[in-house]
Amino acid sequence: MPTRMPLATRFFTANGKIAMDDVADAFGMSKGQLAETIGVAQETLHRAARAHAPRTQQRALEMLEIVGRIADWAGGEKQAMAWYRSEPIPAFGGRTAEALVKDGKASAVRDYLDHIATGGFA
């Protein structure tokens, strides 16, 4: 079985930045909704310098990496995004993956997903 390309790589520009317009379009979101999803101010994605800032790029990359990890389990990328934004995770007191990433806890979400993937309980 061929290895699937990570979701985030589809959105990289030639200069190695995530194209926020393309991400928003792919998930049927406005730039404002995408900004809310990654935890940055709405105006951030309307200015190239801010959209390309390391913090903004890192948040977008973390979101795409997590959504990409669960796309097969969730039934597709849009369903995975819905899970990311709204599904409470019992192991984290009912917080969503989105809330955890916004708080800088993307690695905890990745560890949780690794635990589930290896047969652990939610």
PDB file of C-alpha atoms in Angstrom, residues 25 67 76 82 89 100 111 114:
ATOM      1  CA  ASP A  25     -11.106  26.905   0.401  1.00  0.00           C
ATOM      2  CA  VAL A  67      -6.749  16.634  10.786  1.00  0.00           C
ATOM      3  CA  GLY A  76     -12.692  12.157   5.100  1.00  0.00           C
ATOM      4  CA  ALA A  82     -15.551  18.732  12.094  1.00  0.00           C
ATOM      5  CA  ILE A  89     -12.132  14.481  24.051  1.00  0.00           C
ATOM      6  CA  LEU A 100      -5.919  22.148  22.883  1.00  0.00           C
ATOM      7  CA  ASP A 111       0.201  11.584  21.707  1.00  0.00           C
ATOM      8  CA  ASP A 114      -0.964   7.692  18.776  1.00  0.00           C
TER       9      ASP A 114
END
